[in-house]
Short mmCIF file of C-alpha atoms in Angstrom, two decimals:
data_model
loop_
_atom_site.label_atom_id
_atom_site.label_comp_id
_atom_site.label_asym_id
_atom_site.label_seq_id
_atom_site.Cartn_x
_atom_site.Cartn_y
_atom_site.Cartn_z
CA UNK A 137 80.05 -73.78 29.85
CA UNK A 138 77.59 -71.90 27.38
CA UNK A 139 77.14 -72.98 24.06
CA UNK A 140 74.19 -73.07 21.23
CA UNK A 141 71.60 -75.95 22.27
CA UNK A 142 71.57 -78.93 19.26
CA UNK A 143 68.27 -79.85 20.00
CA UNK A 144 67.06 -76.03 20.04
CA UNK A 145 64.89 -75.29 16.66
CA UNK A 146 66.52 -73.40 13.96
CA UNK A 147 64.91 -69.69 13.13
CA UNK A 148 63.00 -70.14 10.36
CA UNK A 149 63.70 -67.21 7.41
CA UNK A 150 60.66 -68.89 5.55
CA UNK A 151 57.44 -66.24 5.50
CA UNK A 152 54.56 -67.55 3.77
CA UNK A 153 51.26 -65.79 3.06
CA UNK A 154 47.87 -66.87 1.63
CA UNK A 155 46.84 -64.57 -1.24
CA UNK A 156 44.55 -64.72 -3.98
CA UNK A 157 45.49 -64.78 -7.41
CA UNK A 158 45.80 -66.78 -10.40
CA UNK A 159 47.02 -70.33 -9.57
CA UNK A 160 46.82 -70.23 -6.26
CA UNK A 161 44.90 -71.87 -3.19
CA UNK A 162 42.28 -70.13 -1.87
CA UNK A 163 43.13 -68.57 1.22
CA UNK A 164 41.83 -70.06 4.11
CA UNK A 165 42.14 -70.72 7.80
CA UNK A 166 43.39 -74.14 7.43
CA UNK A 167 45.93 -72.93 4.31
CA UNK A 168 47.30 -70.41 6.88
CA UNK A 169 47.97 -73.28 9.13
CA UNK A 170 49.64 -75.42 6.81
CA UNK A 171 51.97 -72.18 5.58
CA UNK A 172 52.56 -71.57 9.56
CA UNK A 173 54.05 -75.52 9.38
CA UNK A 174 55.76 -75.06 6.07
CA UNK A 175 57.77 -72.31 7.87
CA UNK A 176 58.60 -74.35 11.38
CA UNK A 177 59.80 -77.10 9.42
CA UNK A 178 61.61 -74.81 6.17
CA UNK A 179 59.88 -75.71 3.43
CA UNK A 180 58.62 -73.52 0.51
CA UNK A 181 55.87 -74.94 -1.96
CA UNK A 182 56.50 -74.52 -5.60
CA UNK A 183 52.94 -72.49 -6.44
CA UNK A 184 53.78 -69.30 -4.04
CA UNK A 185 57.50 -69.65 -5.96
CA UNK A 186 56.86 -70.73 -9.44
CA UNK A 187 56.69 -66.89 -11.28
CA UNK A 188 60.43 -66.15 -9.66
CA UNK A 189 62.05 -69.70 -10.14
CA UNK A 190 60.42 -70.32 -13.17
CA UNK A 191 60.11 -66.88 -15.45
CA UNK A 192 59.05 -67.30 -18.79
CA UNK A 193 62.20 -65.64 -20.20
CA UNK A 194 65.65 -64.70 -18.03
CA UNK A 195 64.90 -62.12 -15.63
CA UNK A 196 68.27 -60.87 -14.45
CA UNK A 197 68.93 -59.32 -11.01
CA UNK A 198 71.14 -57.51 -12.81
CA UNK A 199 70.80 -53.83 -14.20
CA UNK A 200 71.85 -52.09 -17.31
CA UNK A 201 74.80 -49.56 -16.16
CA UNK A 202 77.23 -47.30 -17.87
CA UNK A 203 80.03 -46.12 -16.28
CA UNK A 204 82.14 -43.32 -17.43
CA UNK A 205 86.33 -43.93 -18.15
CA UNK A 206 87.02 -39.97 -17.18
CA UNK A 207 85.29 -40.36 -13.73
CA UNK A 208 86.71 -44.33 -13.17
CA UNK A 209 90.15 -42.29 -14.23
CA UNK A 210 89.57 -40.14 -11.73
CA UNK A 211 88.90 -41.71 -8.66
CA UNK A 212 91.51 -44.44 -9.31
CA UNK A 213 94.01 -41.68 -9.50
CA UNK A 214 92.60 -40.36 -5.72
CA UNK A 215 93.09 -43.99 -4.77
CA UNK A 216 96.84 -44.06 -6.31
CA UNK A 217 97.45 -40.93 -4.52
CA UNK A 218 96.77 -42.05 -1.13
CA UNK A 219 96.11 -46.29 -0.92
CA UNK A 220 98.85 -48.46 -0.92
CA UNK A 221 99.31 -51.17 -3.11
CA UNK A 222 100.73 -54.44 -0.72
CA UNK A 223 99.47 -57.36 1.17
CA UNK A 224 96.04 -56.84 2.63
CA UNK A 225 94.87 -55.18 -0.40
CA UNK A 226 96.65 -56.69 -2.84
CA UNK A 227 95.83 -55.11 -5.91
CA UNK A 228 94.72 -51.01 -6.13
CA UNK A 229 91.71 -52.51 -8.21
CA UNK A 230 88.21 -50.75 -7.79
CA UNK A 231 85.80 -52.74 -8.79
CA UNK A 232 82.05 -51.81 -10.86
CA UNK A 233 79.08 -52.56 -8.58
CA UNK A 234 76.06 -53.40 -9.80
CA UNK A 235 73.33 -51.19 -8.70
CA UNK A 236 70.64 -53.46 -9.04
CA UNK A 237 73.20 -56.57 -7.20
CA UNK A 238 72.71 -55.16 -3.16
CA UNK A 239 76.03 -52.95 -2.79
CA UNK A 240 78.25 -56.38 -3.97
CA UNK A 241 81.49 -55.68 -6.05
CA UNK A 242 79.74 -57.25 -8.83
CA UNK A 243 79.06 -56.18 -12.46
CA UNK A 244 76.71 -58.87 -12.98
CA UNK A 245 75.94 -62.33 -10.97
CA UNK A 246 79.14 -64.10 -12.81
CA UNK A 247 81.02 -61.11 -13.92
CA UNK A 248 83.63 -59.09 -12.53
CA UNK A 249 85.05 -56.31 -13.70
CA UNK A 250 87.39 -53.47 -12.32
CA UNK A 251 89.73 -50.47 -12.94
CA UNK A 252 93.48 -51.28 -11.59
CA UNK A 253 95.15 -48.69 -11.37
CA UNK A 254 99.39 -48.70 -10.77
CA UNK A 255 101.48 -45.85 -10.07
CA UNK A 256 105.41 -45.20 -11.71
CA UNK A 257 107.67 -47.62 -9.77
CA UNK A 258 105.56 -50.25 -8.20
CA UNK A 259 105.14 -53.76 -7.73
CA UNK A 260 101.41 -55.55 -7.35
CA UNK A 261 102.44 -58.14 -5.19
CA UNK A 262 102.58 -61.82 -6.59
CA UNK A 263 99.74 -64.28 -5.76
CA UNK A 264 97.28 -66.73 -7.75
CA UNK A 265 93.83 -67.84 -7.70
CA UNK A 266 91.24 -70.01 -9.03
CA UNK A 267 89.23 -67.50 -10.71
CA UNK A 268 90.29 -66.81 -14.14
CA UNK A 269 91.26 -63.50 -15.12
CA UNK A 270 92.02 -61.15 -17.83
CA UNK A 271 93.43 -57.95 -18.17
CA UNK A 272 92.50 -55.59 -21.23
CA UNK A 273 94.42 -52.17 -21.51
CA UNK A 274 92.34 -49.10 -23.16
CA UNK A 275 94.87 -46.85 -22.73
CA UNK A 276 98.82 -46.21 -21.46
CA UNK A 277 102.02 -47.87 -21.45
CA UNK A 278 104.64 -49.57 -19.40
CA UNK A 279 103.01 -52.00 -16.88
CA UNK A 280 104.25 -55.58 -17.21
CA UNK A 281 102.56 -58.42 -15.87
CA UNK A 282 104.59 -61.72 -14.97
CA UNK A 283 102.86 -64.65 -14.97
CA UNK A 284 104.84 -67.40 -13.49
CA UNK A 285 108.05 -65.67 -14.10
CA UNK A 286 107.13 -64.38 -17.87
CA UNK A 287 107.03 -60.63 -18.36
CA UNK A 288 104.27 -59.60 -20.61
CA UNK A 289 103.63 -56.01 -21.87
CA UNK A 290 100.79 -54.26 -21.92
CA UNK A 291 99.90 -51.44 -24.27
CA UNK A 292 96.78 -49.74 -25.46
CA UNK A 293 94.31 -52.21 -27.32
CA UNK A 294 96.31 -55.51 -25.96
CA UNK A 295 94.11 -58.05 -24.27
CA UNK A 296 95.78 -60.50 -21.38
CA UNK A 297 94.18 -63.53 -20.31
CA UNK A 298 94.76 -65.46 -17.41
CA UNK A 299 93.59 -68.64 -16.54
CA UNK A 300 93.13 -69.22 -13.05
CA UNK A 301 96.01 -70.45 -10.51
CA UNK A 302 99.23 -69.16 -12.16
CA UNK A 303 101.30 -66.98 -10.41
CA UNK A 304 101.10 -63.26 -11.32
CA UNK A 305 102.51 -60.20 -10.76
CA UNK A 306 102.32 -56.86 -11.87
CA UNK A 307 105.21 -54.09 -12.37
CA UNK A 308 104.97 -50.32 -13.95
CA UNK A 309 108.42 -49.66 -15.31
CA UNK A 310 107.06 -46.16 -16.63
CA UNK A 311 107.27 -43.03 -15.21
CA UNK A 312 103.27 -42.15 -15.49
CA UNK A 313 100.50 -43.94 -13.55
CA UNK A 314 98.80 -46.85 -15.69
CA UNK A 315 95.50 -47.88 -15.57
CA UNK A 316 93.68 -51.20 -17.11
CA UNK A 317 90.44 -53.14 -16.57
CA UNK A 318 90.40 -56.56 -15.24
CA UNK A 319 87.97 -58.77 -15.68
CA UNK A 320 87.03 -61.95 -13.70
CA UNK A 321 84.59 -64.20 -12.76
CA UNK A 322 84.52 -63.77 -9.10
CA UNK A 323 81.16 -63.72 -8.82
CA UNK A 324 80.29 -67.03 -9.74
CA UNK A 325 83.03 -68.63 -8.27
CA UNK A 326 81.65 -67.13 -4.74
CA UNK A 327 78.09 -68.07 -5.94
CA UNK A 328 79.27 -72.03 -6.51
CA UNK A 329 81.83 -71.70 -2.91
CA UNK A 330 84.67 -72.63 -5.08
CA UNK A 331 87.38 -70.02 -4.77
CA UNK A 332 90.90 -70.71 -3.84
CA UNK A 333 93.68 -67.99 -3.13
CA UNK A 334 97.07 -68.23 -1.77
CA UNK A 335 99.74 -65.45 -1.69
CA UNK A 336 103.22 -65.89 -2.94
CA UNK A 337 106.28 -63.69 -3.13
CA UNK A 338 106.44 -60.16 -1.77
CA UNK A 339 108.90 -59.21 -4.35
CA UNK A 340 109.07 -60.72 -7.81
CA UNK A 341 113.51 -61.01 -9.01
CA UNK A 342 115.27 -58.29 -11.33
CA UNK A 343 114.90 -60.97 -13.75
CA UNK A 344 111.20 -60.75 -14.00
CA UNK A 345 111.27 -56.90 -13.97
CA UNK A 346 113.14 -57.17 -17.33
CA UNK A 347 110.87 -55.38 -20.28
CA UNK A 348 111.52 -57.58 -23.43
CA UNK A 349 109.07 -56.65 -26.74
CA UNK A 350 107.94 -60.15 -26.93
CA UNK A 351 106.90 -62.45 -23.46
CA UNK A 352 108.06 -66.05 -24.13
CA UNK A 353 104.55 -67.12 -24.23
CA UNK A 354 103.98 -65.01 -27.12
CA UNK A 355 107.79 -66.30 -28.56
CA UNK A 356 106.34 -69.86 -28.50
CA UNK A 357 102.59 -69.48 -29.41
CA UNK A 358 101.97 -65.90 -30.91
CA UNK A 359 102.09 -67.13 -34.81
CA UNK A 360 99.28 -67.13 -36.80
CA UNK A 361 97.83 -70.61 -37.39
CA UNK A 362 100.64 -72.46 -35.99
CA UNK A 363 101.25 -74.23 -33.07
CA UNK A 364 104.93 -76.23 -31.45
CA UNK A 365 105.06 -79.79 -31.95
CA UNK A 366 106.65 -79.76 -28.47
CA UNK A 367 103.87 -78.50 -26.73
CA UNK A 368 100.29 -80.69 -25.23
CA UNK A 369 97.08 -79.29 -25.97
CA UNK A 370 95.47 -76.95 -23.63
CA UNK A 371 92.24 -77.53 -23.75
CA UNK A 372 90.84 -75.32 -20.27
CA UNK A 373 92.39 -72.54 -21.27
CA UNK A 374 95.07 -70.48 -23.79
CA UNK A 375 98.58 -70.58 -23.35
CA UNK A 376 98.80 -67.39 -25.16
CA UNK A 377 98.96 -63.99 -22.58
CA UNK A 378 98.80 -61.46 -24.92
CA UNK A 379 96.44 -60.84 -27.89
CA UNK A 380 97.93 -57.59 -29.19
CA UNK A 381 96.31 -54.65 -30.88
CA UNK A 382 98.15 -54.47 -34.29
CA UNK A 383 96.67 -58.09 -34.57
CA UNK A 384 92.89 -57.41 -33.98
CA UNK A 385 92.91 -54.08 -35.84
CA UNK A 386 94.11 -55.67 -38.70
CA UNK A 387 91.38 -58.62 -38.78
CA UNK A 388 88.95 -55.70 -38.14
CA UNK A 389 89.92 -54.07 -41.04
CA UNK A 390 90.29 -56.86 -43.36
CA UNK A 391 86.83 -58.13 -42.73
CA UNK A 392 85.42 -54.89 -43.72
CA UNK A 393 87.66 -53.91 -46.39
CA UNK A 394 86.33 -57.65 -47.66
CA UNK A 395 82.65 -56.31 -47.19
CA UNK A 396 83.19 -53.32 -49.56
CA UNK A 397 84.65 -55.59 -51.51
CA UNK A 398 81.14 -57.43 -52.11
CA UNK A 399 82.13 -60.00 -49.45
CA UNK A 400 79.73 -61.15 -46.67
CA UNK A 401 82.12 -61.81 -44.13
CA UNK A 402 80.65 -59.39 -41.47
CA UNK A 403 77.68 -59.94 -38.78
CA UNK A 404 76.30 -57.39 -40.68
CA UNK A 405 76.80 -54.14 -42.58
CA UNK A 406 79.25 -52.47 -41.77
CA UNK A 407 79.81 -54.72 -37.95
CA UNK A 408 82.99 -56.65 -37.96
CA UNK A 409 83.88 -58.55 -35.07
CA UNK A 410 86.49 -60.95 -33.54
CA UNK A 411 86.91 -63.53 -31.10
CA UNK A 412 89.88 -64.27 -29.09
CA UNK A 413 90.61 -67.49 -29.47
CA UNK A 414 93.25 -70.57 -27.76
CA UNK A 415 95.64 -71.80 -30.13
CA UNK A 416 95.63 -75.02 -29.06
CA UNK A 417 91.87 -75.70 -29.59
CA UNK A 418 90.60 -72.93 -31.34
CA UNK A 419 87.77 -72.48 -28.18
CA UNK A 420 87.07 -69.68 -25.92
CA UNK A 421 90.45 -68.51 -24.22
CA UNK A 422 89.64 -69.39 -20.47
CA UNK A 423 86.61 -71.83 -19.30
CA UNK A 424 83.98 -69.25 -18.11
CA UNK A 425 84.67 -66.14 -19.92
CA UNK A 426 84.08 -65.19 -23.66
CA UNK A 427 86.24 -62.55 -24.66
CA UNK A 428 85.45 -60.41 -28.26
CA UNK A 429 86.38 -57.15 -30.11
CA UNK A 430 83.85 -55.44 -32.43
CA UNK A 431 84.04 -52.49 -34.86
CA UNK A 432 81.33 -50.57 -36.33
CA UNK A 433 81.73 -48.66 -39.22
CA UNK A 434 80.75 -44.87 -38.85
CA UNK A 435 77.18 -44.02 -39.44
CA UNK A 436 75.97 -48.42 -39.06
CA UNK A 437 73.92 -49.65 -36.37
CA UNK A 438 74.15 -53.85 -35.15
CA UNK A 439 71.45 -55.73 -35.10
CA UNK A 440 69.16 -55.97 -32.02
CA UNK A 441 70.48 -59.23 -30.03
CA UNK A 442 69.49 -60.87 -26.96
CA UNK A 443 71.47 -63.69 -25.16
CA UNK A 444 71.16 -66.13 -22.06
CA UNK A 445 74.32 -65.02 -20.02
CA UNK A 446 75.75 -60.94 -19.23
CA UNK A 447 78.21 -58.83 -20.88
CA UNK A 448 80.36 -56.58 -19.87
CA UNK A 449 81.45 -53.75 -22.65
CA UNK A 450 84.09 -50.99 -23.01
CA UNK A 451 84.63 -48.30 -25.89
CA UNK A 452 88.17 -48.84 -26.89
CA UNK A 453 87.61 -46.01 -29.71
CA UNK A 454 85.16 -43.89 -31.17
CA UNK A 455 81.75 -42.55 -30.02
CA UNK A 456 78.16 -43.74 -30.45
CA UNK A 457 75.08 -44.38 -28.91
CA UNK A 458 73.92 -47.96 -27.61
CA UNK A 459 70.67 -49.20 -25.84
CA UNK A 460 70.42 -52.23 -23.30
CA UNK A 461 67.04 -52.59 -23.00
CA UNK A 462 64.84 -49.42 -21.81
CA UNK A 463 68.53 -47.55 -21.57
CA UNK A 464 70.49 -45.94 -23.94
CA UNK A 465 73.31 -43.64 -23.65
CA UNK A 466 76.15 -41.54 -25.95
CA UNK A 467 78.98 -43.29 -25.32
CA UNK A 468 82.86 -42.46 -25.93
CA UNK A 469 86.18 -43.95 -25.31
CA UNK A 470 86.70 -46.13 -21.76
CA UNK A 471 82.98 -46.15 -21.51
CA UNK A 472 82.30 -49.29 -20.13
CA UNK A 473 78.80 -50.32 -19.69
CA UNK A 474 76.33 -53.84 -18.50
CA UNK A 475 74.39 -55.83 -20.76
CA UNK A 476 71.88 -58.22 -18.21
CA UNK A 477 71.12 -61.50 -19.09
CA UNK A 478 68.38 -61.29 -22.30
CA UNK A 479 68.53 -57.87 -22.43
CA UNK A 480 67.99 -56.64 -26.25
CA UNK A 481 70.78 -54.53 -27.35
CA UNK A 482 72.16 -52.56 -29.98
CA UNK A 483 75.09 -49.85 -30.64
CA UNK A 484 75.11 -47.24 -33.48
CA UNK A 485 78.54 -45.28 -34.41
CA UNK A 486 78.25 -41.79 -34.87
CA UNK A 487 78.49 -40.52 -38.38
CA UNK A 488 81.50 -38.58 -38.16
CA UNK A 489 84.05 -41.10 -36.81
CA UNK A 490 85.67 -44.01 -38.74
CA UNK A 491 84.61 -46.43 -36.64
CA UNK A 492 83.41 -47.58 -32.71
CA UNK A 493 84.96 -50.19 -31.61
CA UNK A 494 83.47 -51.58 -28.57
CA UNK A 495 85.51 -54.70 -26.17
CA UNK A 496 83.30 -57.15 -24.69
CA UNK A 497 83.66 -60.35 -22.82
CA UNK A 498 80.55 -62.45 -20.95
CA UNK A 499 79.94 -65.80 -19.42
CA UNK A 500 78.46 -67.68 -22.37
CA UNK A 501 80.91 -70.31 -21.90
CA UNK A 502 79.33 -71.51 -19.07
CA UNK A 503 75.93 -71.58 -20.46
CA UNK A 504 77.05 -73.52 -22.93
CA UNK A 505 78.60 -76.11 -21.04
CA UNK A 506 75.18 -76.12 -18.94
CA UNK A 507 73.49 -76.37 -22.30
CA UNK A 508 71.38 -73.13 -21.64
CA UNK A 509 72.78 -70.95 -24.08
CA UNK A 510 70.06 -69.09 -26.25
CA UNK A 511 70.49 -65.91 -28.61
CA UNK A 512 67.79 -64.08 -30.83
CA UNK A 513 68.89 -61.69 -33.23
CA UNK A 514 66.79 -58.73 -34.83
CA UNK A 515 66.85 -55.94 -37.22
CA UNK A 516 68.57 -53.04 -36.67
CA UNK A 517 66.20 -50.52 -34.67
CA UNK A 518 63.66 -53.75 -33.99
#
């Protein structure tokens, strides 16, 4: 019988080496020998470490990115052409990758975020998770997702959330191929090896395929500063699944219509911006993501900001130009680009539109709850 020895010793992936430099040992014969037994026995002393584990400021692993909508469009529409949606895969979702994160399906360390992409007819099969999830819709028409039997629309501008382990489904009752983002936090729940996932029907009921205006979540908790007596608090996350477009652009609007007005109820000239919010609690709408819409008048530029945590952005309308630290790129509707961790950034709207509105969700929820949430906020151009 073959088998791995217990009392052989384990490889050691520990490489040490003696250099010279500020804070550190001179390099000798006998410091050589003690890194050759900090390797035997796995052990890595805090002076050879101390610059990577302990920056002065955030230095993300992850890099600023931009990708662009008509080439995601694209090759999602390849995909729908000629991958199946269905158990294995799951979901025809393709998801951004880093290129600073090693190849991984990752936008960021804790962010996920991918275009799904449905053709006329079919049905994503049902299953749930512990990762929350949302699903934000920048253009198109007729997909429904069900989420534990509830069918919710989804139209251009809506935003979907999630939270994780509740059934879902998704169903295009249109005759044209739809395409979304979703947005997740897959990679942190792989990071902290605490991801569940369990499949459930292969066919959600005619019932659930049903295409009413209004999803009974939204019946019971879509009205503006009101919430039923009937229902408990939900504290971890928002009963609400859809956050609809005529909604935000008209709280967009308002705030600067209010600002020409001689109001200062923007960030800052000419930047309005929104937060989507659970009704129950009035906190961020699912435990680890933060979820916002923003609109910048034509021809104004935000202030520079920096924050402890990544962001993901897409254009929903307009054009502009932004800049994530050294990068900065013209930008224009499904744009959707990475903000690292303490990056500065900034987004100006061109002069000749009425506005760019930019989406953007991050992880500063979980920062805060860690109590490491910083931001630093400029002047424009700073």
């Amino acid at each position: 019988m073959t088998g791995v020895d217990p009392t052989a010793p384990v490889p050691s992936p520990v490489r040490l080496k003696a250099v010279h430099g500020p804070g550190q040992p001179e390099p000798t014969e006998a410091l050589e020998r003690l890194y050759r037994g900090f390797e035997r026995e796995l052990l890595v002393p805090l002076w050879t470490e101390i610059g990577d584990l302990m920056p002065r400021q955030p230095k993300s692993k992850a890099s600023p990115h931009l990708w662009r909508w008509d080439r995601l469009v694209e090759l999602a529409s390849e995909a729908g052409r000629i991958v199946p949606v269905g158990r294995g895969g799951e979901r025809r979702a393709i998801a951004l990758a880093n290129p600073s994160l090693g190849g991984r399906p990752f936008a960021t360390p804790t962010l996920w975020a991918a275009i799904q992409y449905l053709m006329p007819g079919e049905d994503a099969p049902e299953h749930r998770h512990t990762q929350h999830a949302f699903r934000f819709v920048v253009e198109g028409e007729g997909v429904w997702t069900v989420v534990n039997g509830d069918p919710v629309r989804m139209s251009r501008g809506d935003f979907l959330p999630q939270a994780g382990w509740n059934w879902h489904a998704h169903h295009n009752a249109a005759t044209q191929p739809m395409a979304w983002i979703d947005g997740l936090d897959i990679p942190f729940s792989y990071y902290t090896e605490s991801q569940f996932f369990e499949v459930g029907r292969e066919r959600i009921s005619a019932g659930e395929k049903s295409t009413p205006e209004r999803s009974r979540s939204e019946r019971l908790w879509g009205h503006p500063g009101l919430r039923p007596l009937s229902q408990a608090d939900s504290p971890s996350a928002t009963p609400l699944l859809a956050y609809r477009w005529v909604d935000t652009d008209r709280a967009l609007a308002d705030q600067l219509a209010l600002e020409q007005e001689g109001h200062q109820v923007t960030l800052s000239p000419g930047h309005a911006a929104v937060r989507f919010t659970n009704p129950s609690t009035g906190g961020d709408v699912i435990p680890t993501i933060r979820a916002e819409m923003h609109r910048l008048r034509g021809g104004t530029e935000s202030l520079v900001r920096r924050e402890v945590g990544s962001s993901v952005y897409q254009v929903f309308d307009g054009t502009g130009t932004v800049t994530v630290g050294e990068r900065r790129w013209e930008v224009a509707r499904g744009d959707m680009f990475v903000v690292p961790s303490w990056a500065s950034f900034t987004a100006r709207a061109s002069r000749d539109v009425p506005s760019l509105d930019l989406f953007r969700f991050g992880d500063a929820p979980i920062f805060e709850a860690l109590h490491a949430h910083r931001i630093q906020i400029g002047e424009p151009g700073a």
